XYZ file of C-alpha atoms in Angstrom:
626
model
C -54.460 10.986 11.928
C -56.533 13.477 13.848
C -59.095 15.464 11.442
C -60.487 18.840 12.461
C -63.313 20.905 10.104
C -63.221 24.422 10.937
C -66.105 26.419 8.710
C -65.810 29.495 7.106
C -68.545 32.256 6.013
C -70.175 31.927 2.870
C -69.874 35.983 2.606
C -67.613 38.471 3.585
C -67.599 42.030 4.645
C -65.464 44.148 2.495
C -64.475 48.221 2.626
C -64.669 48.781 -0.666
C -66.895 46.663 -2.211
C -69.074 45.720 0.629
C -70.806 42.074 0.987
C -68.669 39.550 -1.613
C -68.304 36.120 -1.103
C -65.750 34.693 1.005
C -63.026 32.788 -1.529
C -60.010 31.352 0.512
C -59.158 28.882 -1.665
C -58.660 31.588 -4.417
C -58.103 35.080 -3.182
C -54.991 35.962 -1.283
C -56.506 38.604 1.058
C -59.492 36.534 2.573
C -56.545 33.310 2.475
C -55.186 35.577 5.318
C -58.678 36.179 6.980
C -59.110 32.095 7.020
C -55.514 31.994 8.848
C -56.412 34.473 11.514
C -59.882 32.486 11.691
C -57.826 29.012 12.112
C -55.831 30.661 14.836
C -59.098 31.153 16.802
C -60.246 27.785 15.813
C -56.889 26.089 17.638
C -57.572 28.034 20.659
C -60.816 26.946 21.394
C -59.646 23.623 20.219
C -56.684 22.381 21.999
C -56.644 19.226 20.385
C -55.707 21.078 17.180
C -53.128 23.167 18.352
C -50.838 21.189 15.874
C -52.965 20.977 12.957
C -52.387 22.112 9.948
C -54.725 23.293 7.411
C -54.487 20.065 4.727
C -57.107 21.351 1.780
C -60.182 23.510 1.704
C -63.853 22.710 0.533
C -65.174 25.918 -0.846
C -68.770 24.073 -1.642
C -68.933 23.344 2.046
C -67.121 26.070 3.523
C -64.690 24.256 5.321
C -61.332 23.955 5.745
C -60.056 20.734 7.098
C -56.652 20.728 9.089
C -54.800 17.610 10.165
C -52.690 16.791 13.129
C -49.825 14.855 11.791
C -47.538 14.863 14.666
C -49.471 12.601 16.390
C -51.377 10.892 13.922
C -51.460 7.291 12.312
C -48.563 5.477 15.458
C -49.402 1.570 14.615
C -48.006 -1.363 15.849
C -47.472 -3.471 19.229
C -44.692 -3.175 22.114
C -41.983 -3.793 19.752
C -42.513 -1.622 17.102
C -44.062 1.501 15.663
C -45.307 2.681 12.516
C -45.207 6.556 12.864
C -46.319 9.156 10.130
C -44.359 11.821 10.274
C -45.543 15.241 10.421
C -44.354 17.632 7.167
C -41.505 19.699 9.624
C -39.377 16.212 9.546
C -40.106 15.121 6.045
C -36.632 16.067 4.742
C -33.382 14.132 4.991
C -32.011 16.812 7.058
C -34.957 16.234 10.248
C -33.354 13.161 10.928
C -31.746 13.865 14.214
C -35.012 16.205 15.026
C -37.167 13.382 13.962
C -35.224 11.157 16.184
C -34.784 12.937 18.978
C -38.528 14.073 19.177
C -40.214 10.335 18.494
C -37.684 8.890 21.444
C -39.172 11.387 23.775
C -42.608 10.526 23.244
C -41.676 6.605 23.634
C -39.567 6.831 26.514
C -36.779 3.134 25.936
C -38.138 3.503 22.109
C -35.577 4.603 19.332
C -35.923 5.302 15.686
C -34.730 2.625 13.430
C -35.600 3.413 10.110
C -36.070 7.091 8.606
C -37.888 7.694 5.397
C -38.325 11.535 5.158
C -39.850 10.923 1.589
C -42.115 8.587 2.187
C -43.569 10.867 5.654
C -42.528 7.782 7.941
C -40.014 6.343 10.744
C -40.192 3.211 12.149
C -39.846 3.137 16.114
C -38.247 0.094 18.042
C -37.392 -1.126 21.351
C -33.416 -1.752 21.797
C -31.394 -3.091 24.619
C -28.868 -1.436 26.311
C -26.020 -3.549 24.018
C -28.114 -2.682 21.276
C -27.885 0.856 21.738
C -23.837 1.101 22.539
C -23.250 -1.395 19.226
C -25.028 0.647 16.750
C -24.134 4.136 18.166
C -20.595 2.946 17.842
C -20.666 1.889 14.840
C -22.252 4.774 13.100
C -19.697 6.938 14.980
C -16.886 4.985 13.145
C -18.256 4.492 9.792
C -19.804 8.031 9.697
C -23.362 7.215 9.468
C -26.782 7.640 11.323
C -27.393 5.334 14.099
C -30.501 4.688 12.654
C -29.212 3.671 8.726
C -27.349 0.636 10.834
C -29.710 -2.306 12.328
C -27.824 -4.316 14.722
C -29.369 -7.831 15.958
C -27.483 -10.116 18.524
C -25.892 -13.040 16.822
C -25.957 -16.797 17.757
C -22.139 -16.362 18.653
C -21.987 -13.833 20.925
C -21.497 -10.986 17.868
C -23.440 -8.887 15.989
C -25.516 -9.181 12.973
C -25.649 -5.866 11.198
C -27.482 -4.060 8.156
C -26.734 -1.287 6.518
C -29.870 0.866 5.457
C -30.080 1.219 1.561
C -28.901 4.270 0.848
C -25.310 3.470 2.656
C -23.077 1.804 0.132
C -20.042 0.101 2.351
C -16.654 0.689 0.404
C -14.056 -1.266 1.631
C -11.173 1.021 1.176
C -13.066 3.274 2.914
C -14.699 0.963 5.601
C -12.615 -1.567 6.685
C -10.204 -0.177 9.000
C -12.666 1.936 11.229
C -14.407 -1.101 11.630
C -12.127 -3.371 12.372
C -11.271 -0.670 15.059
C -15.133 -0.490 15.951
C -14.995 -4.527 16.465
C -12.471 -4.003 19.100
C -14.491 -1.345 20.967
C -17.684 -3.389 20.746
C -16.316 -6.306 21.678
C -11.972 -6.911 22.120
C -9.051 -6.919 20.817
C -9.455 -9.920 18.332
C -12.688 -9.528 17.571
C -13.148 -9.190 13.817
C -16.297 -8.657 10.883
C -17.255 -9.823 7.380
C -18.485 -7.427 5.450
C -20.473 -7.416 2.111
C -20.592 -4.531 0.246
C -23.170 -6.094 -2.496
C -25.888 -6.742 0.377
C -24.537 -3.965 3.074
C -24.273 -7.188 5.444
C -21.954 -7.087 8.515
C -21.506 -9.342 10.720
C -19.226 -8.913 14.002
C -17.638 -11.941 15.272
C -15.940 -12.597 18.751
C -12.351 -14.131 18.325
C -8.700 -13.890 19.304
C -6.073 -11.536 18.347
C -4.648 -11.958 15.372
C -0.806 -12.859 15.254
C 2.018 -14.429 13.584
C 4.059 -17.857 14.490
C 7.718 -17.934 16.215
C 8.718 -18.907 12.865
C 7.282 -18.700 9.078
C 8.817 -21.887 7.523
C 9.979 -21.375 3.844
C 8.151 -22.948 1.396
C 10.524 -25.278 -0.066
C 8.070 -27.430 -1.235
C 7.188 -24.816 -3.755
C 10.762 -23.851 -5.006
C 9.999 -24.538 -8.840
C 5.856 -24.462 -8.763
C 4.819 -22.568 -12.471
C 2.653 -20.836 -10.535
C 4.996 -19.015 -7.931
C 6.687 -17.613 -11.371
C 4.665 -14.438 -11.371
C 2.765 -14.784 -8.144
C 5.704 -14.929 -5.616
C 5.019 -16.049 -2.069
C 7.561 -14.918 0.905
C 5.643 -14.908 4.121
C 2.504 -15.421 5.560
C -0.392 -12.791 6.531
C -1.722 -12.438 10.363
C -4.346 -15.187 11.304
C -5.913 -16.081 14.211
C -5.171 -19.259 16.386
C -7.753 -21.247 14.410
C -7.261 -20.151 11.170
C -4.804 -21.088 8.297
C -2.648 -18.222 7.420
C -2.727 -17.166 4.149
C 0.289 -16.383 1.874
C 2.424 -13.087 1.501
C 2.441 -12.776 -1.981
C 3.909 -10.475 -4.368
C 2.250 -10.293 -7.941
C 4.922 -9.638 -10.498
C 1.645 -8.879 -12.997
C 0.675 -5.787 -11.598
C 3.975 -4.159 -11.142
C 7.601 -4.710 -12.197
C 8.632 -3.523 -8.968
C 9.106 -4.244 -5.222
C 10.156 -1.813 -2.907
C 11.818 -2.942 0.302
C 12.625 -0.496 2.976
C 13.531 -0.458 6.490
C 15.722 0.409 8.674
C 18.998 -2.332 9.553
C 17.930 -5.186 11.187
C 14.230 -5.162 10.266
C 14.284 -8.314 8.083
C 15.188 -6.799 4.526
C 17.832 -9.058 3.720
C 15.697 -12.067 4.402
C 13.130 -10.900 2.375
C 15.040 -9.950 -0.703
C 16.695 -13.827 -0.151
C 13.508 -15.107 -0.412
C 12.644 -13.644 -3.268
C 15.941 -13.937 -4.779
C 15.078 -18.266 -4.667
C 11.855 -18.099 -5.432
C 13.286 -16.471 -9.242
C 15.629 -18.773 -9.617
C 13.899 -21.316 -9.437
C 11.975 -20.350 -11.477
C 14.677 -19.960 -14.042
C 14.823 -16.161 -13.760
C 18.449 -14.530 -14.440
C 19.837 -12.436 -11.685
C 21.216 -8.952 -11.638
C 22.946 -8.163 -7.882
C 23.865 -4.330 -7.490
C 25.163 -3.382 -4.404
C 27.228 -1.376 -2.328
C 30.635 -2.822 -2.261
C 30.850 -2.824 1.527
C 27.359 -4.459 1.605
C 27.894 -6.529 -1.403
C 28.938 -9.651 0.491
C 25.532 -10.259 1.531
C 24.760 -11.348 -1.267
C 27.891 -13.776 -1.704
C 25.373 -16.380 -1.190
C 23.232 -16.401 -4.755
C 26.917 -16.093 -6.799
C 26.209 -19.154 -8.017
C 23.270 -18.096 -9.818
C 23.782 -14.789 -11.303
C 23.955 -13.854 -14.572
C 27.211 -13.948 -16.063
C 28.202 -10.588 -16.384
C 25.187 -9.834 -13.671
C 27.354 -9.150 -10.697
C 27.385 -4.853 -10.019
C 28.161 -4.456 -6.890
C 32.380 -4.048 -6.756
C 31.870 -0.315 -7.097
C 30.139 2.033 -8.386
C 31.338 2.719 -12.063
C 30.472 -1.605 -12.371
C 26.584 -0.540 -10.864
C 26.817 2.342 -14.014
C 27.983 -0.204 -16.339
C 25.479 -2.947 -15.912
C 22.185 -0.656 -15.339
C 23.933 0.358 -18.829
C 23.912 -2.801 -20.429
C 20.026 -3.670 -19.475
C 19.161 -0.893 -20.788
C 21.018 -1.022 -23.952
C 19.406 -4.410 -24.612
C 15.777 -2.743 -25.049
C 16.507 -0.126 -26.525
C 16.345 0.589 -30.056
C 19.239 -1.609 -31.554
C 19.495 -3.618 -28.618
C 19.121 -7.594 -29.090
C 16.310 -7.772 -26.546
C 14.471 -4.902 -28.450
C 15.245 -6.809 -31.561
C 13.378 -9.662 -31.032
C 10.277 -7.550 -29.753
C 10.273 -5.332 -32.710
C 10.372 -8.805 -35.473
C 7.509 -9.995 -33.500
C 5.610 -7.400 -32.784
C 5.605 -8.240 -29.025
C 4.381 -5.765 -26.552
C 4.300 -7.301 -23.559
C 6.439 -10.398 -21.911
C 3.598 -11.856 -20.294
C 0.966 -11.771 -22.987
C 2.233 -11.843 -26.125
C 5.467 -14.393 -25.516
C 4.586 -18.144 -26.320
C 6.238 -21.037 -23.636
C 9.308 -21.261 -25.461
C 9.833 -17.564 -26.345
C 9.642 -16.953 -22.662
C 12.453 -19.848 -22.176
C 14.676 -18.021 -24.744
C 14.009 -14.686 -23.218
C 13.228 -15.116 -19.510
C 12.719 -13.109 -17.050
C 15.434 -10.806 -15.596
C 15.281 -9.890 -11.645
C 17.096 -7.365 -10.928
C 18.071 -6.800 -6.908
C 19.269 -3.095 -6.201
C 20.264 -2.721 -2.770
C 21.153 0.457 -0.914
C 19.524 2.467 -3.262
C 20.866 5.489 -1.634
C 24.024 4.643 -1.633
C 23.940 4.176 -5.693
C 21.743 6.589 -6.569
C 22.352 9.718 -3.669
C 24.000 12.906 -4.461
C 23.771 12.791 -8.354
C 25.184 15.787 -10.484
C 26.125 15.936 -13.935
C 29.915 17.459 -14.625
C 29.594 20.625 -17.049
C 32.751 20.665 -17.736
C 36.036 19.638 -16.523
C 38.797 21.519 -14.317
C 42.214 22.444 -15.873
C 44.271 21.288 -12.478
C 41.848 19.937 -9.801
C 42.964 17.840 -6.875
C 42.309 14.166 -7.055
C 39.722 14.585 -4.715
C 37.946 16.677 -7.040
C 37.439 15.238 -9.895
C 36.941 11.952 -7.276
C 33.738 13.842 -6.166
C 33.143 14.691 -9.871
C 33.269 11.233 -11.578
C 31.189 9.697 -8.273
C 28.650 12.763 -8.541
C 28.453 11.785 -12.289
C 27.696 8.461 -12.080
C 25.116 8.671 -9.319
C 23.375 10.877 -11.760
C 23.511 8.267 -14.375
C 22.480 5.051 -12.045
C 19.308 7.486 -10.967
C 18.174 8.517 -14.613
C 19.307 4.542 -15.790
C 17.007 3.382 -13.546
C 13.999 5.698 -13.393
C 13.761 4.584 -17.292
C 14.513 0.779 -17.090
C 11.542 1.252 -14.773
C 9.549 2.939 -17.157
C 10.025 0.753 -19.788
C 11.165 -2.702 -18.685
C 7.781 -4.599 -18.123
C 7.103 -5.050 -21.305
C 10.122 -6.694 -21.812
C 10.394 -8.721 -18.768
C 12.273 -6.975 -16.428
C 11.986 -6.998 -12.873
C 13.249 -4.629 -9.773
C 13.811 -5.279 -5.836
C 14.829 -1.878 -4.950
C 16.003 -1.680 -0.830
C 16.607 0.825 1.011
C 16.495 2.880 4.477
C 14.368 6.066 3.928
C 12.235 6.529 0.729
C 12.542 10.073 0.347
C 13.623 12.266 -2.321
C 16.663 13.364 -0.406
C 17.743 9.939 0.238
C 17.781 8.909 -3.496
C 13.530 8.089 -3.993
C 12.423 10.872 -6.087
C 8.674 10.996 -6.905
C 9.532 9.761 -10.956
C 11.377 6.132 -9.340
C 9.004 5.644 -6.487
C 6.147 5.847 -8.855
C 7.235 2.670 -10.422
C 7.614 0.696 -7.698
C 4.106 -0.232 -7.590
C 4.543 -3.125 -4.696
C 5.927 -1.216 -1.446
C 6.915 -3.203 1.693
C 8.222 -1.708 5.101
C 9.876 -3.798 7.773
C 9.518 -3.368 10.899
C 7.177 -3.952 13.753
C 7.125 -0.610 14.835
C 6.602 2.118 11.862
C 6.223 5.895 12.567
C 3.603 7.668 10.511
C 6.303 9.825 8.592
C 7.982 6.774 7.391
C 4.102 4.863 6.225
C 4.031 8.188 4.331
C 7.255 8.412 2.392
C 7.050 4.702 1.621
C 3.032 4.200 0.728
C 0.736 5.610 -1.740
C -2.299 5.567 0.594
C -0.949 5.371 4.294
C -3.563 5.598 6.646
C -4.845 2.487 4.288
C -1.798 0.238 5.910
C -2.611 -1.572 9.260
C 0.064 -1.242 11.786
C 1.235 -4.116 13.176
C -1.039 -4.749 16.066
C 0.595 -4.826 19.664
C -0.129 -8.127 20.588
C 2.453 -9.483 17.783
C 5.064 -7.314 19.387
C 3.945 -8.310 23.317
C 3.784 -12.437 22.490
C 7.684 -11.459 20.774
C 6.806 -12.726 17.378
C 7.323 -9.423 15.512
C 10.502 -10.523 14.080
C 10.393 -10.416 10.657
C 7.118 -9.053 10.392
C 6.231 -5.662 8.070
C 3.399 -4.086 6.369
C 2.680 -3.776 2.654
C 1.072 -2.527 -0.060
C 0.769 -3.733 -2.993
C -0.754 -3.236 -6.941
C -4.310 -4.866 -6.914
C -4.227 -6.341 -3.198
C -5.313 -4.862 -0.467
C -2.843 -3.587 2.367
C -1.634 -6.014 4.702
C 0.935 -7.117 7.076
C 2.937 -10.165 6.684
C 6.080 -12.011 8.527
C 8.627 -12.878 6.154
C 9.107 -16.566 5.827
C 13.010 -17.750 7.393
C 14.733 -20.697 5.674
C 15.610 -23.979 7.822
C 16.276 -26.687 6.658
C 18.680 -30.526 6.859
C 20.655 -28.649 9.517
C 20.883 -25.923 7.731
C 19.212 -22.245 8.035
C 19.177 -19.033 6.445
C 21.075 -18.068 3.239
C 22.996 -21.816 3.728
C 19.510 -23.254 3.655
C 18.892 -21.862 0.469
C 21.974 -22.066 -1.141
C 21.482 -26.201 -0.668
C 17.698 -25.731 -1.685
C 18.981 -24.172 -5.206
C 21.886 -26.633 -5.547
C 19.149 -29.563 -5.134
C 16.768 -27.769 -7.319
C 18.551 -26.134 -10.382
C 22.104 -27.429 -9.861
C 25.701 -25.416 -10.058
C 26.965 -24.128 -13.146
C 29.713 -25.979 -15.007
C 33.406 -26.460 -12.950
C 31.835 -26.067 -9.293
C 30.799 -28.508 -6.848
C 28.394 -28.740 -4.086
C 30.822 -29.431 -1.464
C 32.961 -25.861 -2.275
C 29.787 -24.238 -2.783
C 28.499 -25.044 0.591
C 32.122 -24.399 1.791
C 32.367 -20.611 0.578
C 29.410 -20.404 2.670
C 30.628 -21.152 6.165
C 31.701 -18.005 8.084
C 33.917 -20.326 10.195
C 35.972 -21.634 7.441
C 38.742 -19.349 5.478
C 37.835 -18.641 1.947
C 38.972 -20.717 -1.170
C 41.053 -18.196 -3.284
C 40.332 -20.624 -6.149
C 36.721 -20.750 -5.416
C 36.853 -17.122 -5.178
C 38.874 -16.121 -8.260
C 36.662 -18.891 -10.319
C 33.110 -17.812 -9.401
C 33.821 -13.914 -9.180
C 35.116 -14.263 -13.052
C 32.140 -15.931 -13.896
C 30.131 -13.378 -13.016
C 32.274 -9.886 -12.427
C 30.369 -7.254 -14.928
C 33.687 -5.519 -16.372
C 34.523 -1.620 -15.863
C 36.424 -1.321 -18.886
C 32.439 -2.200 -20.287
C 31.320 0.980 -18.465
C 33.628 3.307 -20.629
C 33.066 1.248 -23.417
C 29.081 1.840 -23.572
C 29.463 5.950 -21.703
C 32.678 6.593 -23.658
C 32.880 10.517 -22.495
C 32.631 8.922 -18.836
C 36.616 8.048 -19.944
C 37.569 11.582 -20.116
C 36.180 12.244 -16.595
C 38.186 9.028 -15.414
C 41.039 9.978 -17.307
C 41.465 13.506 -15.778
C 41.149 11.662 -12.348
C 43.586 9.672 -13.370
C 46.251 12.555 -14.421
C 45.411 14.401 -11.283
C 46.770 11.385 -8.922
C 49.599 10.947 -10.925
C 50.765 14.582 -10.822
C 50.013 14.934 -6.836
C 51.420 11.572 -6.112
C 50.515 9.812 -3.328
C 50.210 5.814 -4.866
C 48.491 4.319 -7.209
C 44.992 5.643 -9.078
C 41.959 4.228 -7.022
C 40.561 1.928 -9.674
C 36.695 3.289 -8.891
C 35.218 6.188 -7.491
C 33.383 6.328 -4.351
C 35.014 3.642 -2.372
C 35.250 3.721 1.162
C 39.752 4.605 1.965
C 38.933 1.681 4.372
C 36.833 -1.058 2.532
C 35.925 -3.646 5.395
C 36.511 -7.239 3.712
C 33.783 -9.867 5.360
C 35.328 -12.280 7.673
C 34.790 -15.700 5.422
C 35.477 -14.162 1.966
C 37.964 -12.265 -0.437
C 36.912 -10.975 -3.694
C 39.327 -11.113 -5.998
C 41.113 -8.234 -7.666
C 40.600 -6.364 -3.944
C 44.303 -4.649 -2.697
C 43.636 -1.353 -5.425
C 44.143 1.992 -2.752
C 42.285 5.107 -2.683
C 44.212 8.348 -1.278
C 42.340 9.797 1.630
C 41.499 13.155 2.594
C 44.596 12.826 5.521
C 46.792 11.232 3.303
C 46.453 14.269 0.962
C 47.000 16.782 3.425
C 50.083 15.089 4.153
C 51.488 15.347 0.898
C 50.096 19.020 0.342
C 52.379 19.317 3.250
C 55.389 18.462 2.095
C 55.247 15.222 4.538
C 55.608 11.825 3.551
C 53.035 9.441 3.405
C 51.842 6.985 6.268
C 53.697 4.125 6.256
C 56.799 4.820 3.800
């Protein structure tokens, strides 16, 4: 660095006191005087004009200044060593520094910047070079020069992060992955390493999905695909092996499915419906009772007692009766509280898991069950049937919602297990902040997902990739859906379909159980299989047989919610003293229940008085069809 010595008087005029000696170093007042005599100095010497005064030498009478702006640049026609001058030795001269340096190396740009340590380093960079890092630092929020970018062997990019940037994947990964595809194109992905600050850019293709995710059969039984469930794959690229869709019971007791009809739900919820019985899970089906018969299907395997989804007051009953079982008194909560068990998966030996096993519990059309909740405060002296019909339904919504919420809240410990479906996740349509909390793994299908819906479903949306648009343009987005789940990081999958001897979908499994776990006692494989043929009339045998196995009972419902009965009961009175038929035998139901096309359940044929109907008869006029 240039080194200037500009001397100074040994003495001093001064006004009051005359001749004194001339003390920069020390007195304030002649400090000044040495100042305006520097000034003078860096006129006369232009090649000081950026000097500044470093230390003084009173014995000598000198005060030595030093150029630092352009002082001390080492190195060759690659690189540069620069001491930087005190104005840009603070993190915030960065840009300055940069900015400055570049012009005085034209095609030169500043690569490292250590404000503490007075020095930059200076380096030539292509063209490619230059783009790369400045978009990079653009996406991950960074100087260009904390990112060093070096042209890999395949065509990519090897980059390093400077030391002070610490790469966060949840943070990170998705503006990079978008950087990769303006750096390169779409397909082009990175590696990163958040322990070194290592990224490297590779070129590739897109990303996608296969026509069609075969169902892993193969694995229907596996120990292993107990608590870690597979159901689909995750994108890969062409020369990659996909890896699994995988829901891990361990971290949360709950899946949520959602969608809108026709995204792939069903097949989903299927799939993970065989997977747990197969591995000798019991089964809990509530449902809709218009929607119920998709899940005619599994009948063979549910619980006895497990089936909720004839109407609503059976939903009430059963979400009842699991929650009975853990609570205090409950035989469930029994055995926990002689053992001292707190949790099913660490405290249960083999065979205590065998004697207690896990229950899976599917809840579909969530808002349908769980939408429009009030609790009765009393009941009407006279009301019209459709009154206290709107009463008793409005009553037990409220109880499936409040049911739930705390099976959720409680039912890990002792096993329990939730697919929860439905449309629109939002507190109006029967997802209130206290249920959706629970549901720690949350799914959407559907190729196409508008922002509002990635935020009523997820905890962390802009975390979620979309489904990129080359699935959708090669037509392999059916079936495919994002998710997020408990200790995973978001991804998007394509839910596996089942084919398989002839056979596909919900037939395919049905065989696939049959061969694996067998029928229960007094049905056959041929019937089974039979009942499941949409071209074939039902068996009213079959029917009457497997929906008594497994039929939870309403009289139950009163049973455990006994003042329920005096809400039923002044239904009941009210129909008989306006007339008009029979009492409807549940709330809720549809006056037109569609019955599916291969199937009858049995005990189906009750009627419900309709809002017409009882106009009619408020009308003096008889009813339709007498």
């Amino acid at each position: 660095m240039p080194t200037f010595k500009c001397s100074y008087p040994e003495y001093v005029n001064s006004k009051s006191r005359g001749r004194v000696e001339f003390h920069p170093e020390s007195d304030a007042s002649h400090r000044r005087m040495l100042e305006r005599k520097l000034s003078e100095y860096r006129q006369k010497h232009p090649e000081a004009a950026d000097a500044e005064l470093e230390s003084i030498d009173a014995e000598n009478h000198v005060a030595i200044l030093i150029d630092r702006s352009v002082a001390s640049v080492t190195g060759d026609d690659k690189y540069k060593s620069i001491a930087l001058p005190a104005k840009h030795c603070k993190p915030s001269a960065g840009p300055e520094a940069a900015d400055y340096w570049s012009r005085q190396f034209p095609g030169w740009h500043m690569t490292e910047f250590h404000p503490y340590e007075g020095r930059a380093v200076m380096e030539r960079l292509d063209a490619d070079q230059v783009r790369t890092r400045a978009i990079l630092a653009e996406k991950l929020k960074v100087n260009p020069w904390d990112i060093r970018v070096d042209h890999a062997d395949d065509g990519g990019w090897h980059c390093q992060l400077g030391a002070g940037i610490v790469y966060q994947p949840s943070k990170h990964d998705k503006p990079l992955a978008e950087a990769c595809v303006m750096v390169g194109r779409l397909g082009w992905f990175f590696q990163a390493d958040p322990k070194t600050g290592i990224i490297d850019i590779h070129p590739g293709e897109p990303a996608s999905f296969p026509k069609l995710v075969d169902f892993p059969f193969d694995r229907l039984g596996d120990p292993d695909t107990r608590d870690r469930m597979p159901f689909g794959v995750q994108l890969a690229r062409p020369d990659e092996a996909a890896r699994p869709a995988i829901v891990d019971w361990t971290q949360s007791l709950g899946l949520l499915v959602a969608g809108l009809a026709g995204g792939g739900k069903s097949v989903t919820i299927n799939d993970i419906i065989t997977m747990s019985v197969a591995a000798d899970c019991e089964l809990y089906i509530m449902d809709h009772a218009v929607k119920s018969t998709d899940f005619y299907w599994c009948r063979g395997w549910v619980t006895p007692g497990g089936w909720g989804a004839d109407s609503l007051v059976q939903t009430c009953g059963l979400l009842r009766r699991l929650l009975d079982d853990i609570s205090t008194g409950g035989a469930r909560a029994r055995a926990w509280q002689e053992h001292g068990w707190q949790n099913w998966y660490d405290d249960l030996s083999d065979e205590d898991k065998r004697k207690h096993p896990i229950r899976m519990i599917v809840i579909d059309e969530l808002s349908q069950l769980a939408v429009g909740g009030k609790d009765a405060t009393s009941i009407p002296k006279n009301p019209l049937p459709a009154v206290m019909d709107r009463m008793l339904e409005q009553q037990i919504i409220s109880l499936n919602l409040s049911m739930l919420i705390k099976l959720l809240q409680i039912g890990r410990a002792y096993g329990y297990r939730f697919v929860v479906a439905t449309q629109v996740a939002s507190s109006s349509t029967g997802m209130p902040p206290a249920l959706r909390g629970n549901l720690g793994n949350k799914l959407i299908m559907g190729a196409r997902v508008n922002e509002n819906q990635k935020n009523l479903i997820f905890n962390v949306p802009r975390d979620v990739p979309d489904i990129p648009d080359n699935v959708i343009q090669e037509g392999v987005s059916k079936g495919a859906g994002m998710a997020e789940f408990e200790g995973q990081p978001a991804f998007d999958f394509k839910t596996a379909f089942p084919v398989r001897d002839g056979l596909s979908g919900t037939a395919a499994l049905g065989a696939a159980l049959i061969d694996r776990v067998g029928l229960p006692d007094g049905f056959d494989r041929a019937e089974y299989l039979d009942s499941l043929n949409k071209n074939t009339p039902s068996n009213p045998d079959f029917e009457r047989r497997i929906m008594d196995r497994i039929r939870f009972p309403e009289s139950e419902t009163y049973e455990r919610i006994p003042w329920l009965q005096a809400l039923k009961d002044k239904r009941d009175e009210a129909y008989a003293e306006f007339g008009g038929g029979s009492t409807p035998s549940e709330p809720a139901e549809p006056a037109e229940r569609p019955e599916p096309t291969h199937v009858r359940p049995a005990g189906s044929g009750s009627t419900l008085m309709d809002a017409s109907e009882l106009a009619r008869l408020m009308r003096g006029q008889s009813p339709v069809g007498s």
